[in-house]
Short mmCIF file of C-alpha atoms and ligand atoms in Angstrom, two decimals:
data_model
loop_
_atom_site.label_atom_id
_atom_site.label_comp_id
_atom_site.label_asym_id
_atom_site.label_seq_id
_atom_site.Cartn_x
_atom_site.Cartn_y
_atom_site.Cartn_z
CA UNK A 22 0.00 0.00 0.00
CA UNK A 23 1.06 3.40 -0.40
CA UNK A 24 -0.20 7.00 -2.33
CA UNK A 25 0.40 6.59 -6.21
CA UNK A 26 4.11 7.22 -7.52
CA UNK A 27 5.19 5.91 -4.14
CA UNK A 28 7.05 2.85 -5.65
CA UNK A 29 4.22 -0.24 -5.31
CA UNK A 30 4.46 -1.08 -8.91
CA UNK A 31 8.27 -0.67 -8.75
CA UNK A 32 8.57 -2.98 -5.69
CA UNK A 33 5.93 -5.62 -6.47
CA UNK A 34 8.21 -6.20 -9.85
CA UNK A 35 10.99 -7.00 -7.22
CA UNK A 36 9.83 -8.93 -4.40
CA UNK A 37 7.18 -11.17 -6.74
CA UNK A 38 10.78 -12.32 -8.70
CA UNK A 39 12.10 -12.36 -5.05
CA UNK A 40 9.82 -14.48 -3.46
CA UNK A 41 7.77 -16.35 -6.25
CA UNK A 42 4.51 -14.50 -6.03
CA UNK A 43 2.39 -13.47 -8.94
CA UNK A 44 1.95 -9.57 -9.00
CA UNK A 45 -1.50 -8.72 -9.07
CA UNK A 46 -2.08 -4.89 -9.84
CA UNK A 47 -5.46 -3.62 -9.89
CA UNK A 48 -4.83 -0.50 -12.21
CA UNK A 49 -3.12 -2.76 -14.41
CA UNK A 50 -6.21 -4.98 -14.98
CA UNK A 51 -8.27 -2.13 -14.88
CA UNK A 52 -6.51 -0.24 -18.04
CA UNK A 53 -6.62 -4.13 -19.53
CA UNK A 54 -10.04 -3.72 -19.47
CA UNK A 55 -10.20 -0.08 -20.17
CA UNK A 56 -8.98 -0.60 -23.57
CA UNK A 57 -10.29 -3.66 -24.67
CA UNK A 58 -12.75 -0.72 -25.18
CA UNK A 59 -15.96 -2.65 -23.30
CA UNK A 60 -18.88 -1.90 -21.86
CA UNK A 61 -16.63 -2.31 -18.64
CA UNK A 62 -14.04 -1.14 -19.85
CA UNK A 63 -15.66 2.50 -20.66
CA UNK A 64 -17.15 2.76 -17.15
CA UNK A 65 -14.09 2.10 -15.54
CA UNK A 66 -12.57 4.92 -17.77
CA UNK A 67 -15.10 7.48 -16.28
CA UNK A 68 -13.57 7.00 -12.52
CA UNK A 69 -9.77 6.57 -13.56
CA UNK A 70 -9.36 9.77 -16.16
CA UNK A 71 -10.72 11.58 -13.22
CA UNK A 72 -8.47 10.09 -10.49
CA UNK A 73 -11.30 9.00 -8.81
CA UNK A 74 -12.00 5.69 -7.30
CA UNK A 75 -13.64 2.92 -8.99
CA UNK A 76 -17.01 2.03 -7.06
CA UNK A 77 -16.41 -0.98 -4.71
CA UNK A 78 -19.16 -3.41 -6.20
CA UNK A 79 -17.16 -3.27 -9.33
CA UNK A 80 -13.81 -3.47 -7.90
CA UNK A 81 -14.51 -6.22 -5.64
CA UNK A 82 -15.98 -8.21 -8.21
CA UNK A 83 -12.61 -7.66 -10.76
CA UNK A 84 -10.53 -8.16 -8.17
CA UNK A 85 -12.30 -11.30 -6.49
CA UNK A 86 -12.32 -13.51 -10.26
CA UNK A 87 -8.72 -12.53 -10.53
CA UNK A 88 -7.59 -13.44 -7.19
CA UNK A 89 -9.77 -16.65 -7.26
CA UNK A 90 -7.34 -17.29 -10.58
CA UNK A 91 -4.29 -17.27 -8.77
CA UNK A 92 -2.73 -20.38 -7.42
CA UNK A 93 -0.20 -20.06 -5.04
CA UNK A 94 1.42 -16.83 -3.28
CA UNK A 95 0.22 -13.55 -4.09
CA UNK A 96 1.61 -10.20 -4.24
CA UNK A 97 -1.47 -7.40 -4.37
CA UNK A 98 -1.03 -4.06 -5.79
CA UNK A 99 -3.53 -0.76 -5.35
CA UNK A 100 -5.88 -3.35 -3.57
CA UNK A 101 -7.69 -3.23 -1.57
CA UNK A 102 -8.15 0.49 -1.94
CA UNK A 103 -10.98 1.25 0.32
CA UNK A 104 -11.87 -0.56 4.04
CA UNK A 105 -14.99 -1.83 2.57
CA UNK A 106 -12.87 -3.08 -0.49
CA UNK A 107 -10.58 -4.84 2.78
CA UNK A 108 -13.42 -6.36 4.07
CA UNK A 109 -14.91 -8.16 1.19
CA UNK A 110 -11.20 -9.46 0.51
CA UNK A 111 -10.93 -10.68 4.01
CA UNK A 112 -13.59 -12.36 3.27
CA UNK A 113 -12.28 -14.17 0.19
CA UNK A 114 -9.54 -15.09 1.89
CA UNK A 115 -11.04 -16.42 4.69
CA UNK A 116 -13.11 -19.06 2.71
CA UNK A 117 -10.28 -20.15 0.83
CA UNK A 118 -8.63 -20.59 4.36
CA UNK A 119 -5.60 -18.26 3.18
CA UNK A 120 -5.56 -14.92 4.91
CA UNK A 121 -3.34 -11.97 4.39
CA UNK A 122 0.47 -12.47 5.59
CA UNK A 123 1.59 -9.15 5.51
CA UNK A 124 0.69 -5.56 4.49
CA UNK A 125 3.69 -3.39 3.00
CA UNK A 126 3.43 0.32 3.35
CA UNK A 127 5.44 2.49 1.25
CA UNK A 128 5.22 6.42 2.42
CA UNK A 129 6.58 9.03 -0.02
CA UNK A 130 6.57 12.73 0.03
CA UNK A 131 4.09 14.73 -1.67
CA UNK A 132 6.98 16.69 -3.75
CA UNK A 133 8.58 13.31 -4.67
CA UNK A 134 5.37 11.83 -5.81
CA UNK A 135 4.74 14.39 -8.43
CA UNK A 136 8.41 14.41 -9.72
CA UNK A 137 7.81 10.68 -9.61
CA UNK A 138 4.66 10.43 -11.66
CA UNK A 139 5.69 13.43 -14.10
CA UNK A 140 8.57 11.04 -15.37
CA UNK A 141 6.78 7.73 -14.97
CA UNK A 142 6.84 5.33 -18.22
CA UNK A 143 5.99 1.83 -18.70
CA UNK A 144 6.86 -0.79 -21.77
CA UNK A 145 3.18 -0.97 -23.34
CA UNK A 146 4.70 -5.18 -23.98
CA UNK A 147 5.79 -6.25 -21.14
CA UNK A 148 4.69 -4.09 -18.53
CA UNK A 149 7.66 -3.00 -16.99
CA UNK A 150 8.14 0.18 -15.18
CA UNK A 151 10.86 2.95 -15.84
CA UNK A 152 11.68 6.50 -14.68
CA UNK A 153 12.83 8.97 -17.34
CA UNK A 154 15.17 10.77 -14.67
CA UNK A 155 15.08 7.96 -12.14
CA UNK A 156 15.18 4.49 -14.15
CA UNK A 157 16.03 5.51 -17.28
CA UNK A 158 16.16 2.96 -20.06
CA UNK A 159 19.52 2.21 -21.93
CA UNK A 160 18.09 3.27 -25.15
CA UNK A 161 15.69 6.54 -24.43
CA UNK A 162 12.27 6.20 -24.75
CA UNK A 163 12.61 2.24 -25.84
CA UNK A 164 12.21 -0.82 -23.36
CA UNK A 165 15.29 -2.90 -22.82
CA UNK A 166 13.60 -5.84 -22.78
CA UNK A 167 11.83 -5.40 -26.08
CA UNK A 168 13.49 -5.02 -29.34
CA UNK A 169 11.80 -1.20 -30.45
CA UNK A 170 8.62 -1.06 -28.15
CA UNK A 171 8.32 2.57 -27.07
CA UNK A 172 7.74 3.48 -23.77
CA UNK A 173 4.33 4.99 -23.05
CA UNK A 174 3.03 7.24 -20.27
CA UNK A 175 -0.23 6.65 -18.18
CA UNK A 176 -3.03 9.24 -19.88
CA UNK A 177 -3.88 10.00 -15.57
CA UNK A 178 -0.19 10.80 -15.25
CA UNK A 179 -0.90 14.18 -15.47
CA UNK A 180 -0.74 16.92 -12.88
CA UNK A 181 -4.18 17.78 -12.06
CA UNK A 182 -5.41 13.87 -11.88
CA UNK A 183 -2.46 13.00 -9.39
CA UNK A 184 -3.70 15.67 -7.30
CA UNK A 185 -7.17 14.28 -6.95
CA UNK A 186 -5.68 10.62 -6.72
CA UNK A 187 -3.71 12.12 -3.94
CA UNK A 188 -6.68 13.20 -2.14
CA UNK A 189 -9.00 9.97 -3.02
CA UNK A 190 -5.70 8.38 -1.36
CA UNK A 191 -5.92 10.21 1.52
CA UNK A 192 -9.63 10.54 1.96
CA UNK A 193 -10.70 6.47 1.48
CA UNK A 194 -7.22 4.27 1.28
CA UNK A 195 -5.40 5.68 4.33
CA UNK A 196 -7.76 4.40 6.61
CA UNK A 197 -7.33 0.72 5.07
CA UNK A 198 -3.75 1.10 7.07
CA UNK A 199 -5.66 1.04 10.49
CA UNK A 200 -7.94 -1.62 9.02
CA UNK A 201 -5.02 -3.66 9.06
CA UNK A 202 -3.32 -2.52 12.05
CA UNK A 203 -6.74 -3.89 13.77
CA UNK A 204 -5.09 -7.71 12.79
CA UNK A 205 -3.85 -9.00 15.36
CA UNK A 206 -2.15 -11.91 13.03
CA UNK A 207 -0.67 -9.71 10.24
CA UNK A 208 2.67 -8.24 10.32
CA UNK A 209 2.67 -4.41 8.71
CA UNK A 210 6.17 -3.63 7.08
CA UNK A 211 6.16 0.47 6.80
CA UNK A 212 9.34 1.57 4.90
CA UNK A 213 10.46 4.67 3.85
CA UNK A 214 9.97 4.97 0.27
CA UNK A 215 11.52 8.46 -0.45
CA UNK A 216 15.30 6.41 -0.43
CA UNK A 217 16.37 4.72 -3.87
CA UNK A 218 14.88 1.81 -5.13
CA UNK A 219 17.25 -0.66 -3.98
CA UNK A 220 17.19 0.67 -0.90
CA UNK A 221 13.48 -0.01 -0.15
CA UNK A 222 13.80 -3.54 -2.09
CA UNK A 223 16.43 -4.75 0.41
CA UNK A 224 14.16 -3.35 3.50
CA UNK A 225 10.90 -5.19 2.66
CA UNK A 226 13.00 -8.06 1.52
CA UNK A 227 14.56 -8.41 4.55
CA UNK A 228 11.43 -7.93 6.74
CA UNK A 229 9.36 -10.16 4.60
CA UNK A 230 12.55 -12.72 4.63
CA UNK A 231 12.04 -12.88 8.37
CA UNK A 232 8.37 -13.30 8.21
CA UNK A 233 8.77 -16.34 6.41
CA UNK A 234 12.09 -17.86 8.52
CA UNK A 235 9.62 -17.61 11.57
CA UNK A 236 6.79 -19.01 9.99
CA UNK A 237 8.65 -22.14 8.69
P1 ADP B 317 -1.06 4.30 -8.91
O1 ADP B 317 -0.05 3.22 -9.20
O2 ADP B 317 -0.61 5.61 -9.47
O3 ADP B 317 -1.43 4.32 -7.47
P2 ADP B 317 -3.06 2.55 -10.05
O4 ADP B 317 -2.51 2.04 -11.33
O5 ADP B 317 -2.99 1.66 -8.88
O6 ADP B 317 -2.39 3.96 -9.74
O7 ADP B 317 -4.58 2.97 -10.26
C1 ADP B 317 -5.00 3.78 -11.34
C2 ADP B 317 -6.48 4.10 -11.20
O8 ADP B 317 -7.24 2.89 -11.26
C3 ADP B 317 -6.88 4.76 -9.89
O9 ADP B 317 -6.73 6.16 -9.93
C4 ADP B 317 -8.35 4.34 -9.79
O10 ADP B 317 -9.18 5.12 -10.64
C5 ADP B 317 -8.33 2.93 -10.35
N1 ADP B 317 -8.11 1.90 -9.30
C6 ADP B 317 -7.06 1.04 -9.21
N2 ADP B 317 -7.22 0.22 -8.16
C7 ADP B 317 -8.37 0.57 -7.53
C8 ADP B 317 -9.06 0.11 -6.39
N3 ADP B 317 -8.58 -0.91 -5.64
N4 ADP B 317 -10.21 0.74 -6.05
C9 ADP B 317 -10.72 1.74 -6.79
N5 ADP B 317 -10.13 2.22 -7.90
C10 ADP B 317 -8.95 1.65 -8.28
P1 ADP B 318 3.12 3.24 -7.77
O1 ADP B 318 2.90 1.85 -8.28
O2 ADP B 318 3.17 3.31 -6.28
O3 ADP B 318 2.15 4.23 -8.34
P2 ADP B 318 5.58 3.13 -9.38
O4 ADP B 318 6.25 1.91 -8.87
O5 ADP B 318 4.91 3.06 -10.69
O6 ADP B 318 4.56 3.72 -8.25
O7 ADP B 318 6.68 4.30 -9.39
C1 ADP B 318 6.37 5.59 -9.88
C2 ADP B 318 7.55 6.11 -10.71
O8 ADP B 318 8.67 6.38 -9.86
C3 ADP B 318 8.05 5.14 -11.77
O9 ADP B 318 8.47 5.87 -12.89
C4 ADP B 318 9.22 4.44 -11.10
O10 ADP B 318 10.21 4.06 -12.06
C5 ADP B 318 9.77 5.53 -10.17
N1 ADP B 318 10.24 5.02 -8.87
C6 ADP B 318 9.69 4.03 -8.12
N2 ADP B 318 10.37 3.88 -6.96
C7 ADP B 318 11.36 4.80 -6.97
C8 ADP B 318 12.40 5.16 -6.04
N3 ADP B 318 12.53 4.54 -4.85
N4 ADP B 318 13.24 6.16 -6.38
C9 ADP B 318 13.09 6.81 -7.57
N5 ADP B 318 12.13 6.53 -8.48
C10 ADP B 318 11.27 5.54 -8.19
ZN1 ZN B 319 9.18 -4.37 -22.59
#
């Protein structure tokens, strides 16, 4: 968890080749759907070009068929997103007798965030994430994993949505924190994600490391 631009995406890539996990981002299956240009698709496009949430009933049912997909450990990204959206996964998990091991939480400056985001490009191929200032690519503007795909940048990159996704962060996702902080079985990792990359990867690597050497 964390406000956008904080590194989620960044460190998800990381720990799920870490650990084993498959990396399940909501926004990215939301923009999968979003332009596959369906019915779906177009209503999810309403709530993300504005920064805005997507309603609950239609997250938790996205998110619930993809989880349900998944077999074997699990690395969620951007959900749950709401306590309500917490809840409902709770209750997921609980039925599939496989709750929640851990909750990451990646803080980030507000001035970082938007330097962040302003440079923020992805490989429209294979997904992966890069930094025009931070992460650059070898080649500018091309992905080094794929022979002449050009990087793209998010259409709600821009300044005015990242302020209201800011606020929508605040307003309904923060509180998901205390959700979890309610569990008395879940360990909460909080790491300071203003540092470099590598530094944050080797923190939550080595807290989620020790997780699992206790568990075992
Ligand atoms: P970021 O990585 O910048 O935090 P995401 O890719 O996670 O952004 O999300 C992009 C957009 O997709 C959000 O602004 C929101 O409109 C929608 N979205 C993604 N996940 C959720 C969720 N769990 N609940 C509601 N809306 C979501
Ligand atoms: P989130 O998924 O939380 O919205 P991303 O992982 O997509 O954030 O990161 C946002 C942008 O910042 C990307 O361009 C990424 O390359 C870059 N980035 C991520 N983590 C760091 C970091 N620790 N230091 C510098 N840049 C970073
Ligand atoms: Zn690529």
């Amino acid at each position: 968890m964390g406000p956008p631009g904080a590194g989620k995406g960044t460190q998800a890539e990381r720990l799920v080749k870490e650990f084993g996990m498959k990396h399940l981002s909501s926004g990215d299956i939301f923009r999968a759907e979003k332009a596959s240009n369906s019915e779906l698709g177009l209503r999810l496009a309403r709530y993300m070009d504005a920064g805005e949430l997507v309603p609950d009933d239609v997250v938790v049912e996205m998110m619930a068929k993809a989880v349900t997909q998944v077999d074997g450990g699990l690395m969620l990204d951007g959900f749950p997103r709401t306590v309500a959206q917490g809840e409902a996964l709770d209750k997921q998990l609980a039925e599939a007798a496989s709750p929640l091991d851990a909750v990451v939480v990646i803080t980030a400056d507000d001035d970082i965030i938007v330097k962040r985001i302003a440079g923020r490009r992805a490989c429209p191929l294979c997904g992966r994430g890069y930094h025009v200032t931070f992460m650059p690519p070898r080649r500018e503007g091309y992905c080094d994993d794929c022979d002449n795909a050009e990087l793209t940048q998010r259409s709600d990159d821009c300044e005015a949505t990242v302020r209201q996704r800011l606020e929508a962060y605040r307003a309904q996702t923060e509180a998901v924190i205390g959700y979890y902080k309610g569990c008395d079985s879940l360990a909460i990792v909080e790491v300071d994600g203003n540092r470099p990359a590598e530094v944050v990867a080797d923190e939550v690597t080595q807290a989620l490391a020790s997780l699992d050497a206790a568990r075992v």
